């Protein structure tokens, strides 16, 4: 519907004001009930942010009941979740019994959640800054889906942002990305209440924010004052008062909100040459008008907000800066410490009287025949969405049937596997979209990129297409399958999270793969984790990794990422040692994406050249399939004790290695055999899956545990040495499977620059250290 059409059917101001008051009441009541009415045996504070909700009531009322279309999506400021639930309740999307369950186990979530709340939530929010930027990546995902089908349609992507969220660096990383300026469907509405958790922030200035957004190519609309205050400012002396309000520090303005009319008349004129004209102006208006006018900011004026929406330019992103008051309409409005404050029972009763509500029966909807009731019914019809029809993702093969030969790296194997997918399963390959932060060449994606092209909103010429020395061809087009961002890992994982949610948003499954340097996985972890929490399914590839990246020095050598993969919910992590392991784990990970109960994956890859013959892939088809299943399940026995071992005893020690350290474990095994110590070598591909299997064996998890009997049968239980290029605790739990003596080798301190052997020796993960640890544990 066009803007003019929406204006012709716009609800009356009186009806909107009635809805606005009821939304404020319901949101406040939900929090009050959770804290003051519902039993709380533990005595731990429940919370709920009444003040932060109140500052958003006008903005959200005007948006839902006068602006939104069913194809639009909104990311709601985390602390305004009760406002969202109140609106959904008035629209019939939430039953009354849910209103008493805010922050209760199984009830309304503390912050909006797509996957856990019972009512419609477009974007999960809660981690500051991430929910704010999510609609940017949602817009990119919607446009990408448009290259496959028209299922996503059109629609604006709104973000309701608290001004304190703009302190987050992730916000500006997203705003400044070069591709964002072309996303005209992105609209941010900033709740400019100038308060953070602890205080009134002295230096939040709309002018500075305006310049920042404008410099990034955004349209900026500032909604400073409402109609009532503008009428006062139109009187003689009004320009002086306008300048006085705009120029005064934020804390001074907030203090005015706590003043009586007499105090206001004393403080507001200030000093200087304008004070006399201001005093004369406010001397001519009564106390009630004066108190109301100083509070009449644009973010609380429904008409002013409606005018702002009408100015949105859909050719570029828009930031609407709406001046608001934290706690607006509540007894605690404007108080510098009201962020976590709660109304007392007395204050709640006074609010009921003020809003003409019943404190003993707080959950009433409007009479369906009233003007407000008719607006709610009309809005519910207008915003109705049909349930998304989920599509089955295209089948992903389990095995290409190819056995890599020669010397290769696991990093290079990723690009090769993606190219093989285009030949073996083109429908599945078409659903793959890779994302990287300006590291496509250095992570061996060049071949894939040349094959599928780079995604962009429009076709752009490749000026180096005829340059014979150019090996990476940058063909940008709407059908490309690789998205290149700037060097901002938070943007990358936020985007793959949204790309990984298209199956549930629009019924179009994608297979997003984000590739970044492994040391920066920690930097990207929070937004990726939040994307997974919100239902986004994706594959994150960390490469190159570990101290194996020896010549790059300690700053580029990851240590904790293997345990991150082990511990991250909703993720299956793999650290393959060989190219065939990369292929099998990647295909298995792709097959888990884009579906209900799907899971994300994390692959940790290396640039260490490895002789692929060491993998000893079985030639018999049945044995090969058995090996593949073991690789995908978490590991396999790569080497059993040699001919010199006592048949009745077998190995004397088990070496358990992962990733880049597997070849070194095999060399150590040969050394030990020469010393008369027979050795089994187990190659672990996923410590997380093995830990799940251990928990399942003990009745603490729902997971298959068959792999334990194949890797660590009780009959072959021997002292154990574990080794990996990462923190040693990642594999330490394996010794507990059969309760054997063990030594655990790995990396537990920052590294050094140098040759591979030197760096391995420095960390005690070289062949000599493995042999020494094995001798110690068996003697």
XYZ file of C-alpha atoms in Angstrom:
779
model
C 0.000 0.000 0.000
C 1.348 3.440 -0.897
C 1.941 6.138 1.676
C -0.980 8.184 0.360
C -3.296 5.176 0.532
C -2.248 4.511 4.111
C -2.959 8.138 5.004
C -6.466 7.901 3.532
C -7.274 4.959 5.802
C -5.302 6.195 8.811
C -7.028 5.803 12.185
C -8.213 8.891 13.986
C -5.867 10.544 16.437
C -8.310 9.992 19.302
C -8.472 6.246 18.624
C -4.685 6.021 18.438
C -4.331 7.906 21.706
C -6.706 5.440 23.373
C -4.630 2.548 22.072
C -1.425 4.294 23.142
C -2.695 4.600 26.722
C -3.858 0.970 26.801
C -0.514 -0.277 25.466
C 1.310 1.688 28.176
C -0.998 0.239 30.794
C -0.688 -3.366 29.615
C 3.108 -3.223 29.276
C 3.461 -1.664 32.723
C 1.007 -4.166 34.209
C 2.846 -7.186 32.813
C 6.024 -6.049 34.542
C 4.171 -5.077 37.721
C 2.496 -8.489 37.923
C 5.811 -10.299 37.398
C 7.464 -8.333 40.220
C 4.736 -7.359 42.686
C 1.929 -9.906 42.268
C 3.303 -13.263 41.151
C 4.833 -15.321 43.961
C 8.638 -15.270 43.967
C 9.958 -17.766 46.531
C 13.618 -17.201 45.601
C 13.501 -13.466 46.259
C 15.659 -12.806 43.190
C 14.672 -9.669 41.310
C 12.545 -10.388 38.233
C 12.813 -6.980 36.518
C 11.286 -5.931 33.236
C 12.172 -2.289 32.415
C 8.995 -0.264 32.849
C 10.773 3.008 32.000
C 12.433 1.678 28.845
C 9.122 0.276 27.676
C 7.290 3.537 28.310
C 9.640 5.542 26.102
C 8.743 3.296 23.134
C 4.958 3.163 23.509
C 4.119 6.062 21.186
C 6.634 4.988 18.549
C 5.385 1.413 18.465
C 1.709 2.367 18.609
C 2.079 4.711 15.653
C 4.110 2.133 13.727
C 1.869 -0.899 14.199
C -1.508 0.827 13.991
C -0.743 3.286 11.221
C 2.258 2.244 9.169
C 3.187 -1.441 9.046
C 2.274 -3.814 6.232
C 2.270 -7.627 6.500
C 5.471 -7.896 4.452
C 7.339 -5.518 6.797
C 9.517 -6.859 9.603
C 10.450 -5.149 12.883
C 13.305 -5.652 15.314
C 12.120 -4.384 18.704
C 14.408 -2.798 21.268
C 15.101 -5.570 23.825
C 13.761 -3.721 26.850
C 10.520 -2.878 25.040
C 9.399 -6.499 24.741
C 6.366 -5.909 27.036
C 5.179 -3.244 24.568
C 5.364 -5.754 21.727
C 3.401 -8.299 23.739
C 0.807 -5.676 24.660
C 0.295 -4.792 20.994
C 0.099 -8.444 19.980
C -2.478 -8.985 22.726
C -4.661 -6.154 21.434
C -4.358 -7.622 17.918
C -5.530 -11.029 19.107
C -2.144 -12.701 18.639
C -1.689 -13.521 22.343
C -4.041 -15.092 24.890
C -4.683 -13.300 28.150
C -3.076 -15.972 30.332
C 0.318 -15.203 28.768
C 0.272 -11.656 30.166
C 0.925 -12.983 33.667
C 3.922 -15.069 32.542
C 6.509 -12.415 31.685
C 9.955 -13.766 32.650
C 8.335 -16.910 34.034
C 9.674 -20.341 33.082
C 8.039 -21.252 29.780
C 6.330 -17.865 29.574
C 6.962 -14.588 27.782
C 10.699 -14.156 27.348
C 12.703 -11.363 28.928
C 13.523 -10.071 25.445
C 11.797 -10.735 22.109
C 12.504 -14.246 20.838
C 11.505 -15.690 17.463
C 11.863 -19.225 18.745
C 10.564 -19.073 22.331
C 7.822 -16.445 22.541
C 4.236 -17.580 21.827
C 3.320 -14.485 19.797
C 4.768 -13.116 16.527
C 8.351 -11.847 16.863
C 10.226 -10.904 13.704
C 13.724 -10.647 15.170
C 15.201 -11.993 18.373
C 16.903 -9.197 20.281
C 18.556 -8.876 23.646
C 22.279 -8.725 23.070
C 22.842 -5.003 22.727
C 23.527 -3.829 19.180
C 22.951 -7.190 17.482
C 19.173 -6.871 17.274
C 19.611 -3.332 16.006
C 21.636 -4.435 12.995
C 19.695 -7.631 12.272
C 17.224 -5.931 9.869
C 20.153 -4.808 7.700
C 21.193 -8.414 7.214
C 17.547 -9.418 6.957
C 17.235 -7.000 4.033
C 20.272 -8.525 2.324
C 18.853 -12.011 2.902
C 15.456 -11.038 1.506
C 17.087 -9.632 -1.615
C 19.267 -12.721 -1.978
C 16.208 -14.968 -1.747
C 14.756 -12.806 -4.500
C 17.391 -14.224 -6.848
C 15.868 -17.670 -6.297
C 12.133 -16.956 -6.091
C 9.598 -14.259 -5.295
C 8.651 -15.873 -1.962
C 10.162 -13.071 0.137
C 8.250 -10.316 -1.647
C 8.978 -6.736 -0.698
C 8.795 -4.945 2.608
C 10.617 -2.587 4.897
C 12.958 -3.784 7.584
C 12.466 -1.660 10.705
C 14.792 -1.508 13.676
C 13.686 0.107 16.937
C 16.911 1.132 18.620
C 17.692 2.567 22.027
C 20.122 5.462 21.752
C 22.523 3.818 24.210
C 22.778 0.884 21.775
C 24.509 3.250 19.376
C 27.567 3.029 21.635
C 28.100 -0.494 20.290
C 30.852 -0.712 17.707
C 28.941 -3.455 15.881
C 26.242 -0.910 15.017
C 28.620 1.330 13.119
C 30.443 -1.591 11.513
C 27.097 -2.498 9.954
C 26.015 1.040 9.082
C 29.325 1.753 7.350
C 29.497 -1.417 5.255
C 29.715 -0.363 1.627
C 26.716 -2.437 0.527
C 24.274 -1.070 3.099
C 23.769 2.362 1.522
C 21.759 0.733 -1.279
C 19.231 -0.924 1.065
C 16.367 1.541 0.921
C 14.015 -0.777 2.789
C 16.028 -0.393 6.014
C 14.476 2.037 8.527
C 15.868 2.654 11.985
C 13.846 4.508 14.602
C 16.107 5.665 17.417
C 14.537 6.093 20.846
C 16.553 9.178 21.764
C 15.846 9.278 25.508
C 19.457 10.213 26.353
C 19.670 7.772 29.262
C 21.679 4.609 29.774
C 21.424 2.068 32.562
C 23.211 4.181 35.165
C 22.632 7.827 34.310
C 21.598 10.557 31.952
C 24.300 10.481 29.281
C 25.751 13.992 29.022
C 26.977 13.863 25.440
C 24.330 12.037 23.405
C 23.600 14.649 20.738
C 21.194 14.284 17.852
C 23.395 16.514 15.716
C 26.349 14.173 15.984
C 24.179 11.153 15.205
C 22.652 12.957 12.233
C 26.088 13.593 10.771
C 27.243 10.019 11.322
C 24.244 8.512 9.541
C 24.366 11.074 6.749
C 28.057 10.369 6.169
C 27.125 6.716 5.636
C 24.613 7.681 2.957
C 21.463 7.432 5.086
C 18.470 9.748 5.065
C 18.023 11.308 8.514
C 14.687 12.527 9.873
C 14.779 14.162 13.293
C 11.554 14.346 15.281
C 12.349 16.763 18.088
C 9.122 18.292 19.346
C 5.424 17.517 19.309
C 2.575 19.730 18.183
C 1.854 21.159 21.638
C 5.419 22.328 22.206
C 5.716 23.567 18.612
C 2.630 25.755 19.179
C 4.294 27.250 22.239
C 7.518 27.793 20.322
C 5.578 29.596 17.598
C 4.737 32.412 20.046
C 6.912 35.492 20.561
C 10.091 34.418 22.318
C 9.703 30.886 20.980
C 12.938 30.907 18.998
C 14.876 31.773 22.131
C 13.193 28.931 24.016
C 13.866 26.521 21.142
C 17.570 27.343 21.169
C 17.639 27.085 24.952
C 16.133 23.561 24.929
C 18.310 22.353 22.085
C 21.517 23.712 23.553
C 21.089 22.713 27.187
C 22.964 19.610 28.402
C 20.950 16.414 28.583
C 21.081 16.176 32.393
C 19.760 19.734 32.719
C 16.763 18.937 30.513
C 16.084 15.740 32.430
C 16.121 17.706 35.685
C 13.395 19.964 34.328
C 11.101 16.950 34.044
C 11.301 16.473 37.810
C 10.311 20.089 38.566
C 7.048 21.642 39.688
C 5.630 24.424 37.535
C 7.110 27.045 39.872
C 10.560 25.450 39.735
C 10.273 25.164 35.967
C 9.559 28.870 35.609
C 12.667 29.577 37.646
C 15.024 27.171 35.875
C 13.891 27.209 32.247
C 14.856 30.809 31.287
C 18.476 30.158 32.267
C 20.847 33.115 32.071
C 22.099 35.329 29.283
C 20.454 37.593 26.778
C 17.636 35.165 25.880
C 16.441 34.568 29.432
C 14.127 37.587 29.606
C 12.203 36.683 26.430
C 11.885 33.068 27.600
C 10.594 34.183 30.983
C 8.059 36.460 29.291
C 6.910 33.621 27.018
C 6.364 31.050 29.744
C 4.850 33.678 31.998
C 1.956 33.881 29.558
C 0.949 30.213 29.776
C -0.645 28.345 32.667
C 1.004 25.683 34.798
C -0.772 22.737 33.165
C 0.245 23.778 29.666
C 3.813 24.522 30.754
C 4.257 21.103 32.366
C 2.712 19.338 29.369
C 4.665 21.319 26.776
C 8.114 20.596 28.237
C 7.271 16.888 27.985
C 5.843 17.079 24.467
C 8.787 15.609 22.587
C 8.442 14.294 19.049
C 8.774 10.630 19.955
C 5.585 10.902 22.017
C 3.536 12.833 19.463
C 1.551 10.546 17.173
C 1.050 13.203 14.512
C 4.722 14.131 14.425
C 5.666 10.474 14.064
C 3.131 9.986 11.263
C 4.650 12.928 9.403
C 8.126 11.431 9.848
C 7.065 8.105 8.343
C 5.607 9.930 5.340
C 9.046 11.375 4.579
C 10.847 8.019 4.301
C 12.859 7.711 1.091
C 12.862 4.072 -0.028
C 15.934 4.602 -2.212
C 18.349 4.654 0.743
C 18.351 3.610 4.407
C 16.569 5.935 6.809
C 17.318 6.849 10.420
C 14.495 8.530 12.339
C 15.839 10.185 15.488
C 12.865 10.551 17.814
C 13.312 12.584 20.996
C 11.700 10.733 23.911
C 11.563 10.654 27.701
C 12.503 7.486 29.522
C 9.541 6.430 31.647
C 7.155 8.751 29.744
C 3.715 8.768 31.347
C 4.864 6.973 34.506
C 5.560 8.432 37.958
C 9.258 7.723 37.437
C 9.569 9.533 34.099
C 12.850 11.332 33.570
C 14.460 10.087 36.769
C 18.194 9.539 36.106
C 18.151 6.066 37.717
C 14.819 4.830 36.423
C 16.229 2.182 34.093
C 15.585 -0.708 36.475
C 13.062 1.033 38.729
C 9.663 -0.504 39.358
C 6.417 1.189 40.310
C 5.298 0.660 43.872
C 1.809 -0.657 44.515
C 0.729 2.872 45.384
C 2.209 4.303 42.189
C 0.595 1.541 40.160
C -2.780 2.401 41.656
C -2.266 6.083 40.854
C -1.378 5.182 37.259
C -4.598 3.178 36.985
C -6.580 6.240 38.008
C -4.681 8.475 35.599
C -5.214 6.099 32.648
C -8.790 5.202 33.681
C -7.915 1.527 34.104
C -8.797 -1.098 36.722
C -5.791 -2.206 38.766
C -7.690 -5.292 39.946
C -8.618 -6.372 36.405
C -5.760 -5.049 34.267
C -6.074 -7.220 31.144
C -9.079 -5.777 29.334
C -9.226 -5.389 25.555
C -11.270 -2.701 23.815
C -14.976 -3.002 23.158
C -15.008 -4.308 19.556
C -17.533 -1.624 18.576
C -15.454 1.263 19.967
C -13.282 3.389 17.715
C -10.130 1.887 19.251
C -11.559 -1.625 19.001
C -12.337 -1.139 15.324
C -8.780 0.122 14.709
C -7.356 -2.952 16.460
C -9.523 -5.275 14.365
C -8.635 -3.470 11.157
C -4.928 -3.567 12.014
C -5.113 -7.273 12.828
C -6.658 -7.953 9.417
C -4.162 -5.728 7.649
C -1.102 -7.306 9.274
C -2.272 -10.905 9.007
C 0.335 -13.251 7.581
C -0.322 -16.712 6.259
C 1.838 -19.410 7.867
C 5.075 -19.999 6.023
C 5.057 -23.167 3.942
C 8.363 -24.851 4.701
C 10.186 -26.309 1.724
C 12.360 -29.390 1.918
C 15.973 -28.382 1.241
C 17.551 -30.039 -1.803
C 19.312 -33.318 -1.110
C 23.026 -33.124 -0.331
C 25.181 -36.121 -1.289
C 27.038 -37.841 1.521
C 30.125 -38.745 -0.524
C 31.472 -37.659 -3.900
C 33.263 -41.017 -4.233
C 36.597 -39.336 -4.811
C 39.761 -40.158 -2.841
C 42.179 -37.201 -2.638
C 45.798 -37.988 -3.424
C 49.112 -36.185 -3.137
C 49.696 -33.404 -0.655
C 46.885 -31.043 0.277
C 45.623 -28.775 3.050
C 42.249 -28.919 4.708
C 41.767 -25.244 3.848
C 42.193 -25.901 0.125
C 39.887 -28.918 0.429
C 36.990 -26.607 1.312
C 37.064 -24.816 -2.038
C 37.514 -28.101 -3.884
C 34.504 -29.647 -2.125
C 32.302 -26.686 -3.019
C 33.288 -26.974 -6.678
C 32.604 -30.711 -6.606
C 29.162 -29.953 -5.169
C 28.293 -27.823 -8.209
C 28.899 -30.867 -10.419
C 27.454 -33.600 -8.202
C 24.391 -31.785 -6.846
C 23.706 -28.527 -8.711
C 20.376 -27.887 -6.962
C 22.024 -28.105 -3.560
C 24.986 -26.045 -4.748
C 22.633 -23.281 -5.897
C 21.490 -22.896 -2.298
C 25.036 -22.349 -1.036
C 25.960 -18.736 -0.355
C 29.450 -18.021 0.918
C 30.370 -14.918 2.893
C 33.810 -13.622 3.801
C 35.306 -10.397 5.187
C 37.789 -9.579 2.422
C 39.694 -12.861 2.800
C 38.367 -14.916 -0.130
C 41.764 -15.259 -1.806
C 43.729 -16.067 1.344
C 41.207 -18.747 2.377
C 41.283 -20.572 -0.976
C 37.799 -19.614 -2.142
C 39.010 -18.178 -5.449
C 37.955 -21.173 -7.538
C 34.479 -21.237 -6.027
C 34.159 -17.474 -6.414
C 35.177 -17.636 -10.078
C 32.613 -20.372 -10.660
C 29.545 -18.826 -8.996
C 30.256 -15.084 -9.113
C 29.797 -12.363 -6.513
C 26.322 -11.338 -5.376
C 25.347 -7.681 -5.657
C 22.105 -5.744 -5.928
C 22.838 -4.919 -9.552
C 25.226 -5.970 -12.336
C 28.622 -4.314 -12.162
C 31.423 -4.581 -14.744
C 34.555 -6.583 -13.983
C 37.211 -4.217 -15.265
C 39.920 -6.857 -14.944
C 38.127 -9.625 -16.852
C 40.567 -9.290 -19.769
C 43.686 -9.062 -17.582
C 45.605 -12.316 -18.076
C 47.389 -11.987 -14.724
C 44.185 -11.644 -12.711
C 43.291 -15.003 -11.152
C 40.208 -13.974 -9.158
C 37.404 -12.742 -11.393
C 35.092 -10.345 -9.580
C 31.831 -10.803 -11.520
C 29.207 -8.938 -9.489
C 25.615 -9.751 -10.335
C 22.271 -10.487 -8.636
C 22.716 -14.214 -9.308
C 26.168 -14.452 -7.661
C 26.608 -16.754 -4.694
C 29.434 -15.116 -2.786
C 28.964 -12.021 -0.617
C 32.063 -10.046 0.257
C 31.913 -7.733 3.259
C 34.435 -5.372 4.736
C 36.792 -6.564 7.456
C 34.187 -6.858 10.208
C 33.622 -10.354 11.562
C 30.497 -9.314 13.450
C 28.863 -8.333 10.160
C 29.804 -11.669 8.620
C 28.260 -13.867 11.289
C 25.227 -11.599 11.621
C 24.629 -11.989 7.891
C 25.019 -15.770 7.815
C 22.635 -15.932 10.777
C 19.956 -14.117 8.780
C 20.730 -16.054 5.591
C 20.333 -19.182 7.687
C 16.867 -18.109 8.845
C 15.281 -17.679 5.395
C 13.870 -21.214 5.531
C 11.610 -20.169 8.423
C 10.950 -16.566 7.316
C 10.005 -17.211 3.693
C 10.171 -20.961 3.178
C 13.356 -20.696 1.113
C 16.254 -22.667 2.645
C 19.797 -21.482 2.037
C 23.134 -23.052 2.921
C 25.227 -20.110 4.210
C 28.948 -20.630 4.771
C 30.959 -17.888 6.458
C 34.744 -18.022 6.143
C 37.058 -16.017 8.387
C 40.452 -16.314 10.015
C 40.114 -18.723 12.925
C 41.715 -16.390 15.514
C 38.760 -14.054 15.015
C 36.075 -16.629 15.762
C 36.091 -15.377 19.349
C 35.367 -11.846 18.143
C 32.448 -13.123 16.106
C 31.108 -15.591 18.653
C 28.458 -13.490 20.396
C 26.543 -12.390 17.280
C 26.878 -15.844 15.704
C 25.595 -17.429 18.897
C 22.694 -15.009 18.945
C 21.873 -15.809 15.328
C 21.751 -19.504 16.219
C 19.517 -18.733 19.206
C 17.180 -16.907 16.830
C 16.886 -19.917 14.518
C 19.585 -19.120 11.964
C 21.427 -22.212 10.724
C 24.825 -21.688 9.127
C 28.339 -23.036 8.740
C 31.279 -21.062 10.098
C 34.715 -21.957 8.766
C 37.732 -20.794 10.740
C 40.867 -20.924 8.626
C 43.823 -20.903 8.917
C 44.024 -21.921 12.542
C 46.206 -22.564 15.540
C 49.906 -22.183 16.146
C 50.305 -24.151 12.916
C 50.018 -20.652 11.421
C 53.510 -20.299 12.820
C 55.017 -17.505 10.755
C 52.080 -15.158 11.517
C 52.997 -14.963 15.197
C 50.987 -15.169 18.384
C 48.415 -12.553 17.428
C 47.137 -14.783 14.609
C 47.415 -18.149 16.368
C 44.087 -19.337 17.804
C 44.125 -21.280 21.062
C 40.613 -21.567 22.509
C 38.547 -22.072 19.355
C 38.464 -25.921 19.556
C 36.804 -25.696 22.956
C 34.445 -23.007 21.652
C 33.265 -25.518 19.073
C 32.854 -28.119 21.795
C 30.799 -25.858 24.039
C 28.659 -23.780 21.668
C 24.965 -24.811 21.762
C 23.280 -25.590 18.465
C 26.585 -26.290 16.711
C 28.382 -29.420 15.534
C 32.093 -28.649 15.374
C 34.662 -30.443 13.240
C 38.423 -30.215 12.947
C 39.287 -32.553 10.070
C 42.817 -33.792 9.484
C 42.525 -34.804 5.818
C 40.855 -33.536 2.649
C 38.380 -36.422 2.547
C 37.384 -35.615 6.143
C 36.667 -32.029 5.075
C 34.464 -33.260 2.245
C 32.471 -35.651 4.397
C 31.994 -33.286 7.343
C 31.088 -30.365 5.080
C 28.458 -32.406 3.233
C 27.026 -33.686 6.515
C 26.903 -30.128 7.855
C 25.125 -28.847 4.740
C 22.548 -31.613 5.097
C 21.630 -30.337 8.575
C 20.788 -26.791 7.409
C 17.529 -25.129 6.420
C 15.068 -27.291 8.317
C 13.240 -27.561 11.652
C 15.590 -28.872 14.338
C 18.549 -28.253 12.043
C 21.961 -27.363 13.434
C 24.818 -25.065 12.573
C 28.401 -26.205 12.143
C 31.917 -24.933 12.764
C 34.829 -26.275 10.729
C 38.371 -25.469 11.881
C 40.789 -25.833 8.979
C 44.536 -25.540 8.462
C 47.107 -24.504 5.850
C 49.485 -27.314 6.837
C 50.317 -29.511 3.809
C 49.530 -33.146 4.592
C 50.262 -36.328 2.658
C 46.781 -37.624 1.902
C 47.992 -41.240 1.779
C 48.222 -41.124 5.585
C 44.438 -41.114 5.706
C 44.368 -44.694 4.388
C 40.826 -44.436 3.019
C 39.452 -47.992 2.597
C 38.960 -49.092 -0.994
C 36.112 -51.469 -0.210
C 32.796 -49.540 -0.602
C 31.318 -50.877 2.636
C 34.476 -50.135 4.595
C 34.653 -46.673 3.040
C 31.087 -45.937 4.113
C 31.887 -47.163 7.619
C 34.829 -44.768 7.750
C 32.657 -41.889 6.489
C 30.054 -42.527 9.172
C 32.763 -42.524 11.826
C 34.274 -39.280 10.519
C 30.869 -37.588 10.653
C 30.161 -39.058 14.112
C 33.351 -37.734 15.693
C 36.423 -39.832 14.871
C 37.976 -43.075 13.724
C 40.829 -45.441 14.492
C 43.526 -44.440 12.033
C 46.221 -46.895 13.126
C 46.196 -50.027 15.229
C 49.219 -51.481 17.013
C 51.670 -53.066 14.579
C 52.637 -56.687 14.044
C 55.056 -56.656 16.971
C 52.287 -56.161 19.505
C 51.156 -59.028 21.709
C 47.888 -60.242 20.110
C 46.399 -60.814 23.536
C 47.381 -57.368 24.784
C 47.352 -55.078 21.740
C 48.579 -51.544 22.133
C 50.407 -50.259 25.173
C 49.218 -46.674 24.665
C 46.573 -44.830 22.655
C 47.518 -41.604 20.915
C 44.483 -39.406 20.283
C 45.104 -36.538 17.868
C 43.029 -33.974 16.027
C 43.466 -31.802 12.950
C 46.933 -30.626 12.006
C 48.606 -32.755 14.698
C 47.440 -36.107 13.293
C 50.503 -36.555 10.976
C 52.790 -35.824 13.916
C 50.979 -38.403 16.043
C 51.538 -40.968 13.318
C 55.281 -40.186 13.260
C 55.344 -40.471 17.059
C 53.606 -43.844 16.800
C 56.328 -45.124 14.479
C 58.996 -43.911 16.935
C 57.263 -45.625 19.837
C 56.862 -48.870 17.906
C 60.614 -48.790 17.259
C 61.108 -48.485 21.017
C 58.932 -51.539 21.612
C 55.827 -49.607 22.636
C 52.861 -50.667 20.466
C 50.463 -47.812 19.722
C 46.887 -47.225 18.579
C 46.189 -43.854 16.934
C 42.699 -42.384 17.042
C 41.874 -39.420 14.806
C 39.226 -37.206 16.416
C 37.133 -35.107 14.029
C 34.603 -33.703 16.513
C 35.268 -33.541 20.266
C 31.788 -32.069 20.716
C 30.050 -35.102 19.240
C 32.215 -37.423 21.305
C 31.370 -35.499 24.465
C 27.665 -35.725 23.589
C 28.112 -39.463 23.167
C 29.734 -39.716 26.610
C 26.872 -37.759 28.151
C 24.327 -39.924 26.352
C 26.036 -43.082 27.602
C 25.592 -41.733 31.134
C 21.955 -40.831 30.549
C 22.621 -37.080 30.508
C 21.974 -36.306 26.830
C 19.891 -37.476 23.888
C 22.541 -38.442 21.336
C 23.925 -41.579 19.684
C 26.787 -43.195 21.575
C 27.796 -46.052 19.242
C 30.942 -44.220 18.175
C 32.497 -44.673 21.646
C 32.556 -48.434 21.303
C 34.301 -48.190 17.948
C 36.945 -45.636 19.000
C 37.523 -46.584 22.624
C 36.337 -50.155 23.245
C 36.836 -51.244 26.831
C 38.854 -54.261 25.662
C 41.477 -51.931 24.171
C 41.503 -49.410 27.009
C 45.074 -48.256 27.484
C 46.877 -45.205 28.886
C 46.197 -42.242 26.662
C 47.988 -39.210 25.244
C 45.825 -36.532 23.609
C 47.286 -33.818 21.404
C 45.838 -30.977 19.372
C 46.687 -27.510 18.095
C 44.508 -25.824 20.701
C 43.824 -25.869 24.411
C 44.515 -29.349 25.848
C 41.339 -29.527 27.908
C 39.362 -29.928 24.669
C 40.228 -33.637 24.502
C 40.977 -34.277 28.181
C 37.539 -35.772 28.873
C 38.309 -38.746 26.598
C 40.500 -40.344 29.278
C 37.419 -40.650 31.448
C 35.611 -42.939 28.998
C 37.532 -45.965 30.283
C 39.194 -44.201 33.244
C 42.757 -44.579 31.995
C 45.932 -42.673 32.948
C 46.533 -39.828 30.530
C 48.651 -36.896 29.445
C 47.069 -34.002 27.570
C 49.175 -31.924 25.178
C 48.100 -28.708 23.531
C 48.479 -24.946 23.471
C 47.778 -22.999 26.649
C 49.758 -19.774 26.211
C 50.342 -17.200 23.501
C 52.602 -18.316 20.692
C 55.751 -17.194 18.977
C 56.607 -16.449 15.373
C 58.903 -18.994 13.762
C 59.175 -22.250 11.850
C 56.624 -24.985 12.427
C 58.969 -27.338 14.237
C 60.223 -24.557 16.503
C 56.714 -23.401 17.376
C 55.476 -26.947 18.001
C 58.469 -27.574 20.250
C 57.811 -24.321 22.107
C 54.307 -25.516 22.996
C 55.240 -29.128 23.661
C 53.154 -30.599 20.843
C 56.012 -31.772 18.615
C 56.839 -35.415 17.925
C 59.460 -35.530 20.706
C 56.915 -34.270 23.243
C 54.298 -36.798 22.119
C 56.790 -39.675 22.417
C 57.955 -38.455 25.831
C 54.382 -38.147 27.129
C 53.569 -41.651 25.908
C 56.611 -43.124 27.641
C 55.703 -41.295 30.854
C 52.144 -42.555 30.880
C 52.979 -46.228 30.269
C 55.862 -46.542 32.747
